[in-house]
XYZ file of C-alpha atoms in Angstrom:
226
model
C 85.839 -243.685 -49.347
C 85.883 -241.191 -46.512
C 85.834 -242.719 -43.039
C 86.221 -240.595 -39.893
C 87.390 -242.200 -36.664
C 86.529 -240.617 -33.315
C 87.694 -241.606 -29.846
C 85.337 -240.882 -26.986
C 86.951 -240.095 -23.615
C 85.521 -240.129 -20.094
C 83.329 -243.224 -20.418
C 83.267 -246.350 -18.266
C 84.486 -248.383 -21.266
C 86.791 -247.758 -24.190
C 84.821 -246.382 -27.200
C 85.802 -245.395 -30.692
C 83.461 -244.990 -33.601
C 83.784 -244.904 -37.312
C 81.592 -242.544 -39.343
C 80.948 -244.300 -42.627
C 78.498 -245.153 -45.368
C 76.062 -243.085 -47.470
C 74.031 -242.190 -44.400
C 77.068 -241.420 -42.242
C 76.419 -244.099 -39.687
C 78.266 -244.235 -36.358
C 79.806 -247.754 -36.129
C 80.943 -248.346 -32.549
C 83.993 -250.296 -31.487
C 83.603 -250.865 -27.707
C 86.168 -252.594 -25.576
C 87.189 -253.314 -22.003
C 90.848 -253.135 -23.024
C 90.973 -256.696 -24.387
C 87.583 -258.040 -25.563
C 85.548 -255.961 -27.943
C 82.108 -255.654 -29.528
C 81.042 -253.987 -32.697
C 77.725 -252.222 -32.831
C 75.809 -251.635 -36.101
C 78.500 -252.358 -38.746
C 77.166 -250.429 -41.699
C 79.837 -251.401 -44.219
C 83.538 -252.034 -44.948
C 84.066 -255.034 -42.700
C 87.750 -255.071 -43.622
C 88.178 -251.527 -42.422
C 86.355 -252.317 -39.173
C 88.624 -255.290 -38.536
C 91.702 -253.159 -39.248
C 90.592 -250.441 -36.842
C 90.036 -252.983 -34.077
C 93.845 -253.346 -33.954
C 93.809 -257.032 -33.010
C 91.152 -256.797 -30.238
C 89.122 -260.007 -30.033
C 85.597 -259.389 -31.155
C 83.192 -261.312 -28.944
C 79.915 -259.880 -30.259
C 78.408 -257.993 -33.127
C 75.253 -256.241 -31.930
C 72.543 -254.874 -34.208
C 70.341 -252.318 -32.598
C 67.743 -252.776 -35.358
C 67.326 -254.371 -38.767
C 67.607 -251.394 -41.139
C 70.095 -251.837 -43.983
C 72.414 -248.969 -43.037
C 73.075 -250.657 -39.648
C 73.511 -254.229 -40.838
C 75.310 -253.959 -44.215
C 78.640 -255.464 -43.100
C 77.308 -257.789 -40.376
C 77.529 -261.021 -42.402
C 81.010 -260.327 -43.651
C 82.216 -259.169 -40.220
C 80.722 -262.313 -38.633
C 82.896 -264.408 -40.947
C 86.037 -262.376 -40.550
C 85.822 -262.091 -36.741
C 84.188 -265.425 -35.952
C 81.896 -263.560 -33.596
C 78.197 -264.060 -32.965
C 75.575 -261.594 -34.257
C 73.050 -260.423 -31.713
C 69.698 -258.778 -32.379
C 66.197 -258.598 -30.894
C 63.862 -261.492 -31.485
C 61.497 -259.097 -33.213
C 63.988 -257.707 -35.718
C 66.046 -260.916 -36.247
C 63.827 -262.229 -39.046
C 64.397 -258.936 -41.024
C 68.169 -259.252 -40.502
C 68.210 -262.850 -41.736
C 65.728 -262.181 -44.573
C 65.562 -258.484 -45.422
C 62.195 -257.647 -46.800
C 61.034 -255.009 -49.304
C 59.315 -252.306 -47.272
C 61.257 -252.653 -43.967
C 62.953 -249.453 -45.267
C 63.366 -248.004 -48.766
C 66.362 -250.343 -49.224
C 66.817 -254.094 -48.815
C 69.928 -254.999 -46.752
C 72.375 -257.814 -46.903
C 71.077 -260.964 -45.165
C 72.976 -262.127 -42.029
C 72.412 -265.022 -39.697
C 71.518 -263.987 -36.138
C 73.229 -266.245 -33.629
C 71.464 -264.947 -30.511
C 68.239 -263.052 -29.914
C 67.705 -260.829 -26.861
C 64.936 -259.057 -25.039
C 64.634 -256.460 -22.229
C 66.673 -257.425 -19.142
C 69.005 -259.739 -20.973
C 72.763 -259.158 -20.530
C 75.287 -259.117 -23.344
C 78.626 -260.145 -21.701
C 81.717 -259.062 -23.597
C 84.921 -259.619 -21.582
C 84.320 -257.942 -18.264
C 81.585 -255.675 -19.643
C 77.906 -256.343 -18.962
C 75.460 -254.598 -21.259
C 71.813 -254.589 -20.245
C 69.382 -254.850 -23.145
C 66.479 -252.367 -23.214
C 63.736 -252.933 -25.778
C 62.933 -249.557 -27.303
C 60.499 -250.002 -30.241
C 59.384 -246.990 -32.216
C 61.910 -246.601 -35.026
C 61.412 -250.306 -35.734
C 59.286 -252.725 -33.763
C 62.403 -254.547 -32.577
C 64.765 -251.677 -31.812
C 67.031 -252.166 -28.752
C 69.424 -250.024 -26.762
C 72.325 -251.295 -24.615
C 73.247 -249.796 -21.247
C 76.403 -250.209 -19.157
C 77.180 -248.779 -15.724
C 80.666 -248.075 -14.425
C 80.556 -251.107 -12.139
C 80.778 -253.318 -15.256
C 83.239 -251.236 -17.238
C 87.027 -251.042 -17.230
C 86.965 -247.413 -16.106
C 84.896 -247.293 -12.890
C 85.381 -243.506 -12.687
C 83.826 -242.990 -16.129
C 80.309 -242.207 -17.210
C 77.596 -244.811 -17.853
C 76.912 -245.463 -21.529
C 73.815 -246.005 -23.653
C 74.154 -247.284 -27.177
C 70.910 -245.963 -28.598
C 70.881 -246.931 -32.269
C 68.249 -244.862 -34.052
C 66.011 -244.572 -31.017
C 67.458 -241.432 -29.370
C 69.571 -238.717 -31.024
C 70.854 -235.362 -29.876
C 67.729 -233.274 -29.658
C 65.331 -235.702 -31.226
C 64.188 -239.278 -31.671
C 64.396 -241.666 -34.552
C 61.821 -241.533 -37.355
C 58.642 -243.487 -36.816
C 57.240 -243.323 -40.330
C 58.914 -246.443 -41.688
C 57.070 -249.747 -41.872
C 57.129 -251.245 -38.362
C 57.665 -247.800 -36.861
C 55.240 -246.405 -34.237
C 54.931 -243.000 -32.588
C 53.105 -244.554 -29.626
C 55.912 -247.096 -29.142
C 58.488 -244.343 -29.397
C 56.742 -242.376 -26.670
C 56.824 -245.428 -24.414
C 60.517 -245.947 -25.185
C 61.323 -242.325 -24.319
C 59.685 -242.786 -20.907
C 61.913 -245.868 -20.416
C 65.101 -244.050 -21.347
C 64.150 -241.023 -19.222
C 64.589 -243.193 -16.146
C 68.347 -243.479 -16.816
C 70.844 -241.255 -14.952
C 71.431 -237.727 -16.340
C 75.122 -238.393 -16.672
C 74.650 -241.287 -19.035
C 76.445 -240.610 -22.358
C 74.282 -241.474 -25.343
C 75.975 -242.977 -28.431
C 73.465 -242.691 -31.272
C 73.471 -244.394 -34.677
C 74.037 -241.062 -36.460
C 75.277 -237.538 -35.727
C 76.537 -236.085 -32.472
C 76.735 -237.671 -29.032
C 74.513 -236.478 -26.214
C 73.591 -237.266 -22.654
C 70.345 -238.321 -20.954
C 70.381 -235.058 -18.978
C 70.650 -233.037 -22.197
C 67.610 -234.841 -23.597
C 65.197 -233.900 -20.799
C 63.451 -231.541 -23.254
C 63.199 -234.403 -25.792
C 61.504 -236.593 -23.148
C 59.257 -233.730 -22.080
C 57.868 -233.423 -25.571
C 56.262 -236.807 -24.884
C 54.684 -235.402 -21.698
C 56.615 -237.310 -19.191
C 59.527 -236.717 -16.735
C 60.664 -238.852 -13.835
C 60.298 -237.543 -10.277
C 62.926 -234.908 -9.468
C 63.102 -233.430 -13.058
C-alpha cells in the first residue's frame, strides 16, 4: 500500500491530503487547528484516522457518489462518529450504489445530511459554502471557504472541487448521470470565484481559479474583467 501525504501551505485553513487508492484519489484532511473534516475518503479509514493525529472529525463530505470517493465513508463514519454529508441528488447512490453509476459499485454508506447550493457546512470555526456543480454526476458539489471563515485570514480562499474541476480540464461527463451541458453551466458558476482561489481537486495536481481561465473560456464564457 503506497500512500503519499502532502501538506498545502498558504491557504486560509489547514489542509493535508492523502493520495491513495487504485485511481490515486486526493483525500483531504481539512482543519481549523482543532476541528476537522474529511473530504472524499476513498479507502483505508484506519490510515485516515491515524493521519488526523487526534483532531476531532466533525464532518465527512462526499463531493459525489462515485465509488472511488466514497469507499471508506461508512467505516470512517463509525470510527470517527461523524456525520456523512452529500448532495440530495447523489445521496441515494451513496446509500444504495447502483450498477451503472460508474463501472464499479461502491460500498453503501448512510448519508446523515443532504445539502444544496447556498447551504453552509460548519466545521469548528470554518464555514464552507456549498456550490452545486453537476456535470460529472448529476449531484456533484464543490465547497468554498473564504479567509474570513478560516483560521489563517491572510491565506488564500479554497475550493474543494471533487471531480468537477481539475488542473487544465474538467471531470468526465460520459458516465451515467453525467452531462456536458450541466458541466458548462458549472464552469460558468466556478468562473465567478476570485482568481486567487486555490482549487483542491479529487485527483492530480492543485490549481487556481485564475489558472483555469482558459478552461472556462473553452465553454465560451468569462466574467467581466477577464
